[in-house]
Short mmCIF file of C-alpha atoms in Angstrom, two decimals:
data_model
loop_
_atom_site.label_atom_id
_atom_site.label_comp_id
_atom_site.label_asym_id
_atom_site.label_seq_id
_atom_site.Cartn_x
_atom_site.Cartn_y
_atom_site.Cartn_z
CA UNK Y 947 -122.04 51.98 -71.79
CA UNK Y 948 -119.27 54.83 -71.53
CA UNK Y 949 -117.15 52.37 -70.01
CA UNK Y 950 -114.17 51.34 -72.28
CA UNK Y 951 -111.87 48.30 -70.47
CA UNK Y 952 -110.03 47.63 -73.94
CA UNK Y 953 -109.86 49.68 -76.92
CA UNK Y 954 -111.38 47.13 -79.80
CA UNK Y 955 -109.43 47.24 -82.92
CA UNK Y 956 -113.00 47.65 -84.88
CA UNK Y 957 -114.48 50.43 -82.43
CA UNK Y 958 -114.87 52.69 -85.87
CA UNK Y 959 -116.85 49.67 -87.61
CA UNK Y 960 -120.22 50.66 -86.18
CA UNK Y 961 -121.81 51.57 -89.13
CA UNK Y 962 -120.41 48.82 -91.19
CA UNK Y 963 -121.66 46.22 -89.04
CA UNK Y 964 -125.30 48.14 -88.39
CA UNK Y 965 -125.42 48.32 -92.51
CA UNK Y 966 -124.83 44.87 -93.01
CA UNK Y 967 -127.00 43.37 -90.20
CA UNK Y 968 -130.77 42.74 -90.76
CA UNK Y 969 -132.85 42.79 -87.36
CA UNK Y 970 -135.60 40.81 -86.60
CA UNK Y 971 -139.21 41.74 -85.97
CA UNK Y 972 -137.61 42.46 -82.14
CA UNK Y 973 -135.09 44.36 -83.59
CA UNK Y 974 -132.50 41.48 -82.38
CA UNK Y 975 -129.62 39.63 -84.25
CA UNK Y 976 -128.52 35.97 -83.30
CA UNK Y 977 -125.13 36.32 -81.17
CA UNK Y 978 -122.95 33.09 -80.62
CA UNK Y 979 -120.22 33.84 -78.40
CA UNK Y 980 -116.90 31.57 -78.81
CA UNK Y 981 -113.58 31.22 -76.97
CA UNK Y 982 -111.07 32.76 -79.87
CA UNK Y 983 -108.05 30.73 -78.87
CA UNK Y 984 -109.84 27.15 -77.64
CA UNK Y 985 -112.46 27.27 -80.39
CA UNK Y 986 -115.12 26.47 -77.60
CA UNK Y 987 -118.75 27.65 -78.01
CA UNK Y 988 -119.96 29.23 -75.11
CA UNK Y 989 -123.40 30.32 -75.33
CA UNK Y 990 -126.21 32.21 -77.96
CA UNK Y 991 -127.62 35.29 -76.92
CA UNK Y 992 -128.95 38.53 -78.75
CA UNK Y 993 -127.91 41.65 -79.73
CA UNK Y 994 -129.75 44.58 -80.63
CA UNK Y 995 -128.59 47.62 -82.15
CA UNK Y 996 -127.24 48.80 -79.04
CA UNK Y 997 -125.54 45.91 -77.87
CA UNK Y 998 -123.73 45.84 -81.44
CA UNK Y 999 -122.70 49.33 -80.74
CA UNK Y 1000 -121.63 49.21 -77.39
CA UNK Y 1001 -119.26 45.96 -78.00
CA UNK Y 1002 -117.93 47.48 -80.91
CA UNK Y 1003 -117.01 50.72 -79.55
CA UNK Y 1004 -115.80 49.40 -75.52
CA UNK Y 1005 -114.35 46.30 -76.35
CA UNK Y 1006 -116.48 44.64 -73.93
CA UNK Y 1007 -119.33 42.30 -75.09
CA UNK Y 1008 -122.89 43.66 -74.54
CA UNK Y 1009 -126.27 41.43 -74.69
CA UNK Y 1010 -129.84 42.24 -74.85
CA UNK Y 1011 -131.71 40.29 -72.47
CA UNK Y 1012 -135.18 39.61 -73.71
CA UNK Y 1013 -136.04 38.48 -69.95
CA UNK Y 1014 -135.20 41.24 -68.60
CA UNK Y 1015 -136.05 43.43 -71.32
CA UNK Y 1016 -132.77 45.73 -71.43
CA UNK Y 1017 -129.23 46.27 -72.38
CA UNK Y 1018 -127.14 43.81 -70.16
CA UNK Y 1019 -123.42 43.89 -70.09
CA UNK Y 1020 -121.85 40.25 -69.80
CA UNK Y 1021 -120.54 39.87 -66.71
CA UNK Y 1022 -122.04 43.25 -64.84
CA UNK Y 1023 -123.22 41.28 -62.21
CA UNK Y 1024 -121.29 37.70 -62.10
CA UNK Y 1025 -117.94 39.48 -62.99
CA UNK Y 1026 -117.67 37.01 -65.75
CA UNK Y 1027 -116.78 39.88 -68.63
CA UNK Y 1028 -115.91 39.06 -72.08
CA UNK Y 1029 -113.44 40.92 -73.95
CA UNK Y 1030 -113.99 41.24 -78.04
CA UNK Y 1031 -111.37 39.64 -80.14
CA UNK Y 1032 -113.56 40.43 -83.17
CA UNK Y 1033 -117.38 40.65 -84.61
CA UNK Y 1034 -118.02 38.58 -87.63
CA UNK Y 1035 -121.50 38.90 -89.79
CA UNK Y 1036 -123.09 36.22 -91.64
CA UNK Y 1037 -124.14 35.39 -94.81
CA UNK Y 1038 -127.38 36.76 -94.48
CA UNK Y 1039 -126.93 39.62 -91.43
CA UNK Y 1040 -129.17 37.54 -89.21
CA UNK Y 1041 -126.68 36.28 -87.00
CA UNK Y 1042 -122.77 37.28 -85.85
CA UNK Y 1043 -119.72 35.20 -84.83
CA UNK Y 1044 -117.99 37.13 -81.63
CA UNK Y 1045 -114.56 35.73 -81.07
CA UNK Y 1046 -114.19 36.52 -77.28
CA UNK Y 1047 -111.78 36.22 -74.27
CA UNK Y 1048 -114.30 34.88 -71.86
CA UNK Y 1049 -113.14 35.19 -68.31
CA UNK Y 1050 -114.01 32.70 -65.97
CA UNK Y 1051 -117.37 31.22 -66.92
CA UNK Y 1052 -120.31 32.01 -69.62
CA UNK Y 1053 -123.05 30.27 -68.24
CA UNK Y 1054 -125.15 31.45 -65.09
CA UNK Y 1055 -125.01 27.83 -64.14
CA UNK Y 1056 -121.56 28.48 -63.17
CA UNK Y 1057 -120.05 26.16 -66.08
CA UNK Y 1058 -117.80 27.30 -68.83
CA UNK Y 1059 -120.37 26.92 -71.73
CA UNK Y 1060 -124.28 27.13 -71.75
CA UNK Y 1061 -124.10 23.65 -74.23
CA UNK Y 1062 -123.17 21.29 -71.17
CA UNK Y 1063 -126.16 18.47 -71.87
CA UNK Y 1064 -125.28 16.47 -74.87
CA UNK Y 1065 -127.53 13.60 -76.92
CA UNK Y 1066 -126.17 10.57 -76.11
CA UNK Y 1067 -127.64 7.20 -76.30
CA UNK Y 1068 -131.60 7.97 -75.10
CA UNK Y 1069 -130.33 10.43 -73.14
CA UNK Y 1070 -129.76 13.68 -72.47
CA UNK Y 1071 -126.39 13.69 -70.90
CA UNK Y 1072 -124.62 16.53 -68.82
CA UNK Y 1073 -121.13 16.90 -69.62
CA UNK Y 1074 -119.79 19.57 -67.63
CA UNK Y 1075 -120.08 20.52 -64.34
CA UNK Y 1076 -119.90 23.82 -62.56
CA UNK Y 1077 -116.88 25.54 -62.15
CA UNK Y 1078 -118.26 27.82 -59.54
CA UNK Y 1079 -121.55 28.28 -57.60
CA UNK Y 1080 -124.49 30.51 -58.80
CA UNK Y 1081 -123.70 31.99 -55.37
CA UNK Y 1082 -120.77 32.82 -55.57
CA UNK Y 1083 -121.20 34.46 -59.20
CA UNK Y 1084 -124.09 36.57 -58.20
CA UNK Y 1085 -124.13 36.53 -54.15
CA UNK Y 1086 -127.34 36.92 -52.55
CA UNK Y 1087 -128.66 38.18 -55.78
CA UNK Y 1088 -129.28 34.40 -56.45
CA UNK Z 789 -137.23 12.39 -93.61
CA UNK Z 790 -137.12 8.52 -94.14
CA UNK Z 791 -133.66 7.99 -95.12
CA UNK Z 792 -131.11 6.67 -92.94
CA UNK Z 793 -127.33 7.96 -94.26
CA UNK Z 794 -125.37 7.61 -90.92
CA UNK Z 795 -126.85 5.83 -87.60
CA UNK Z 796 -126.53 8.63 -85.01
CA UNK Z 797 -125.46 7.15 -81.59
CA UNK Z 798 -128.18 9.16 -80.43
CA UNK Z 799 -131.00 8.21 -82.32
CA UNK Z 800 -133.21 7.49 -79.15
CA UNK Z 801 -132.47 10.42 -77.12
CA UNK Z 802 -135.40 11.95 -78.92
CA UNK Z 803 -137.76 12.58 -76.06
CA UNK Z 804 -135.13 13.40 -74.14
CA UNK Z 805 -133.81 16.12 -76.19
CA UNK Z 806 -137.37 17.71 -77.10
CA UNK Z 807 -138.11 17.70 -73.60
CA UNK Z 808 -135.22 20.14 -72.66
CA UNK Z 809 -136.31 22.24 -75.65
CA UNK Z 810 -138.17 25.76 -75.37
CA UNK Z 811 -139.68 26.40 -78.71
CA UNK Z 812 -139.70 30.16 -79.42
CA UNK Z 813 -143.87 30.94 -80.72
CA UNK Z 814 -142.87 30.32 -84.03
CA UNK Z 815 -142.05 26.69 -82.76
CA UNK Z 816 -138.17 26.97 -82.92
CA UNK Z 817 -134.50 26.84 -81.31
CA UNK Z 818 -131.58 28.48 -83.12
CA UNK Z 819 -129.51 25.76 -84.10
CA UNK Z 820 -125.57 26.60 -84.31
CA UNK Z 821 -123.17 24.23 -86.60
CA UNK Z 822 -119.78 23.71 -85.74
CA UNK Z 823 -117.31 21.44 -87.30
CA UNK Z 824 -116.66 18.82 -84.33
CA UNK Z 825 -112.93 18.55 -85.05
CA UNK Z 826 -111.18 22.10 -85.93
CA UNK Z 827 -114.01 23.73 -84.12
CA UNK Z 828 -114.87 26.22 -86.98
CA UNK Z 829 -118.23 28.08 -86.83
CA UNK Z 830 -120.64 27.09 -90.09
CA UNK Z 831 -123.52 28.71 -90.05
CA UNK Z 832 -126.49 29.48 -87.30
CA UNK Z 833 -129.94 28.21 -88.35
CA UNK Z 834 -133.27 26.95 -86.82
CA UNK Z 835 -134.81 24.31 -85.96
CA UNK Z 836 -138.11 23.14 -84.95
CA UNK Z 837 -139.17 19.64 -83.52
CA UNK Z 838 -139.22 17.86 -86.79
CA UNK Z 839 -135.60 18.93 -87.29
CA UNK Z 840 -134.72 18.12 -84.33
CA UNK Z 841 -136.39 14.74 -84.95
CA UNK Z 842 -135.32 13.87 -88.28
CA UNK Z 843 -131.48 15.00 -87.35
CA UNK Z 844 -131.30 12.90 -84.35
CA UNK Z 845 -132.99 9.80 -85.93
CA UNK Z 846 -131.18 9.80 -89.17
CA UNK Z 847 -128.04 11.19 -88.19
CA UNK Z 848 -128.06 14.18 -91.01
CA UNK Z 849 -128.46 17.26 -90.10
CA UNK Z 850 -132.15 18.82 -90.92
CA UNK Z 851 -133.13 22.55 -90.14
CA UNK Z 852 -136.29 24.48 -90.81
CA UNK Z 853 -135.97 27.14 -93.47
CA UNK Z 854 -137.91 30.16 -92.66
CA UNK Z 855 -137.89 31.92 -95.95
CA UNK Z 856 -139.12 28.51 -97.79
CA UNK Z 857 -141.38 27.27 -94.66
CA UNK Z 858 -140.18 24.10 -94.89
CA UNK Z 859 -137.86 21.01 -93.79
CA UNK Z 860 -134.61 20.95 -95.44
CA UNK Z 861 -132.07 18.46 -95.32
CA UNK Z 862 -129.11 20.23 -95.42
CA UNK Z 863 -126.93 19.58 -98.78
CA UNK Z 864 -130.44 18.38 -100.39
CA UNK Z 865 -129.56 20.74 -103.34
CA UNK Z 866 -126.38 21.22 -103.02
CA UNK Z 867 -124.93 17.77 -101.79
CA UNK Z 868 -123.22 19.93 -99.42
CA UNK Z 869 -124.60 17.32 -96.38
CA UNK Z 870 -123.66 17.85 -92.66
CA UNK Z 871 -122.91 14.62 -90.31
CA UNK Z 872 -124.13 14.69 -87.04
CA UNK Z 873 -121.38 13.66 -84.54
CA UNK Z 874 -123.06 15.56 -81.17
CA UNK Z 875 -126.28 17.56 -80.69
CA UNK Z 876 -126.11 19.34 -77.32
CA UNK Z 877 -128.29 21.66 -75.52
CA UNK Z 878 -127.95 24.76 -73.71
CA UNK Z 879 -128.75 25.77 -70.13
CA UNK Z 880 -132.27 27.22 -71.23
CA UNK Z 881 -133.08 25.03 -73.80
CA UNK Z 882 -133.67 27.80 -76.53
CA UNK Z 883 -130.44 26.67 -78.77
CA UNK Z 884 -128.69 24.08 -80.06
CA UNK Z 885 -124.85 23.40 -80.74
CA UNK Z 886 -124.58 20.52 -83.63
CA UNK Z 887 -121.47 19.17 -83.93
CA UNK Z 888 -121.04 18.04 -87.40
CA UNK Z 889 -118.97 16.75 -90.18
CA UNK Z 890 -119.46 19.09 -92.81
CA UNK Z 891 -118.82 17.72 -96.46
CA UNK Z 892 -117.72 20.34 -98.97
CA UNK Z 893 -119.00 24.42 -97.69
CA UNK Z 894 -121.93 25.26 -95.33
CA UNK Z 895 -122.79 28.76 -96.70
CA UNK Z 896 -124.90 29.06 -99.69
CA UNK Z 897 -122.23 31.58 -101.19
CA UNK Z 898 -119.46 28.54 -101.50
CA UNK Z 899 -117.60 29.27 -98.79
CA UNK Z 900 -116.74 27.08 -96.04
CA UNK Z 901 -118.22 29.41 -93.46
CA UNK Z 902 -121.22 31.81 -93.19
CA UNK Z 903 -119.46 33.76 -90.98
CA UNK Z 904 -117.08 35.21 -93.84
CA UNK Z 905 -116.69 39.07 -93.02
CA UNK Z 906 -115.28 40.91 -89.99
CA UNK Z 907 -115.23 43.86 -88.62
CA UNK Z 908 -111.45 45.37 -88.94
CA UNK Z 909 -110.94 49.22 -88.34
CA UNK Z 910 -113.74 51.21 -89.63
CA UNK Z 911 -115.27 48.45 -92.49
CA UNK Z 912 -116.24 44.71 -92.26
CA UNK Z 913 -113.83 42.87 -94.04
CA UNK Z 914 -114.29 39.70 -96.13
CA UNK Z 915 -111.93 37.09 -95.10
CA UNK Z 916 -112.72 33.81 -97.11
CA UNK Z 917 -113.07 33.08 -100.84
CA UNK Z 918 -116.10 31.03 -102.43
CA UNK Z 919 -114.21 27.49 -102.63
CA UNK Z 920 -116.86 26.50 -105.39
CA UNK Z 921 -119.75 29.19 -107.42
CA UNK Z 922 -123.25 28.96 -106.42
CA UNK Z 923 -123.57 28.04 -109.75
CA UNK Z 924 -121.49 24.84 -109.21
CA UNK Z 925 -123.77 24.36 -105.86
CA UNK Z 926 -127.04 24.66 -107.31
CA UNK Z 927 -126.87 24.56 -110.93
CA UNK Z 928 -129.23 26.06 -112.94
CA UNK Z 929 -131.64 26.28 -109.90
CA UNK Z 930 -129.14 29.42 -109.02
#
């Protein structure tokens, strides 16, 4: 957390963003991620009070992984880092919009987005393909 | 949940679809809505298997509302109606991406977006204008 890769242009926003956010019974906001330049969604994952503070003030999008139960960096162990372009707050504070410079790949599945399976026809369709291995994102870590 | 605006291509990928779903234990996936052509984020909301249902079968976009514990068609007050053009999945099956045409503004403030302020130096900034009052929206039903 006292890493900072890139300054973020909002780093002194903290308290803005805590103020206008309302966390759920978990103490989590919604967080969908999405490519700033392509448009492209690339996953949803949570944020807690932490997370929202750590992005803010390093530049470098944190997560809170409800599996694992803690702060999780993007990208500590696959690499795959995303940079903050900039943290946008909905309506209601129940959910925020991060622009983001994904590098490589969001999803552990080793594609570029977590939304690969689409609806089509009666199926369920898979629409992108891995762009690397889960081995070679996280090694013998699996 | 009867009516039939648009015929979804995808109308009888039902099963399919609620089969890759994990229902949180209130019974729902967070549902993201993006505008399938300029890629603009609308609005995050929820779904549970009727909405996922009555979205794929009718081709309008449905979401549960958890303040009003109920189904709701999007645009059913407002006439503000979302198209479904894709509904994909992600890798874990807690969240949707909807791919929509949205008619008119997704957030219930008359703006195009939910997603309407962002954090800029030290304050969270609002960067779109109500393109029509609530008032216009709902009428006297505020």
């Amino acid at each position: 957390m006292s890493e900072t890769l890139t300054a973020t242009p909002a780093a002194g926003a903290v308290s803005a963003v805590l103020s206008a956010l309302s966390f759920d019974e978990y103490g989590l906001v919604a967080a969908i991620a999405q490519q700033h330049d392509t448009g492209e969604v690339l996953m949803l994952a949570w944020m807690n009070r932490e997370a929202i503070e750590a992005t803010l003030r390093t530049g470098r999008v944190h997560y809170w992984s409800r599996a694992r139960q803690k702060l999780w960096r993007k990208g500590e162990e696959s690499g795959q880092v995303q940079r903050l372009v900039e943290l946008r707050v909905d309506c209601d504070g129940d959910a925020v919009l991060l622009l983001v410079d994904q590098l490589g790949v969001a999803c552990h599945t080793g594609r570029r987005s977590c939304f690969f399976r689409a609806a089509r026809g009666s199926e369920l369709v898979t629409i992108a393909e891995p762009l690397v291995t889960p081995g070679e994102l996280y090694g013998d870590k699996g």
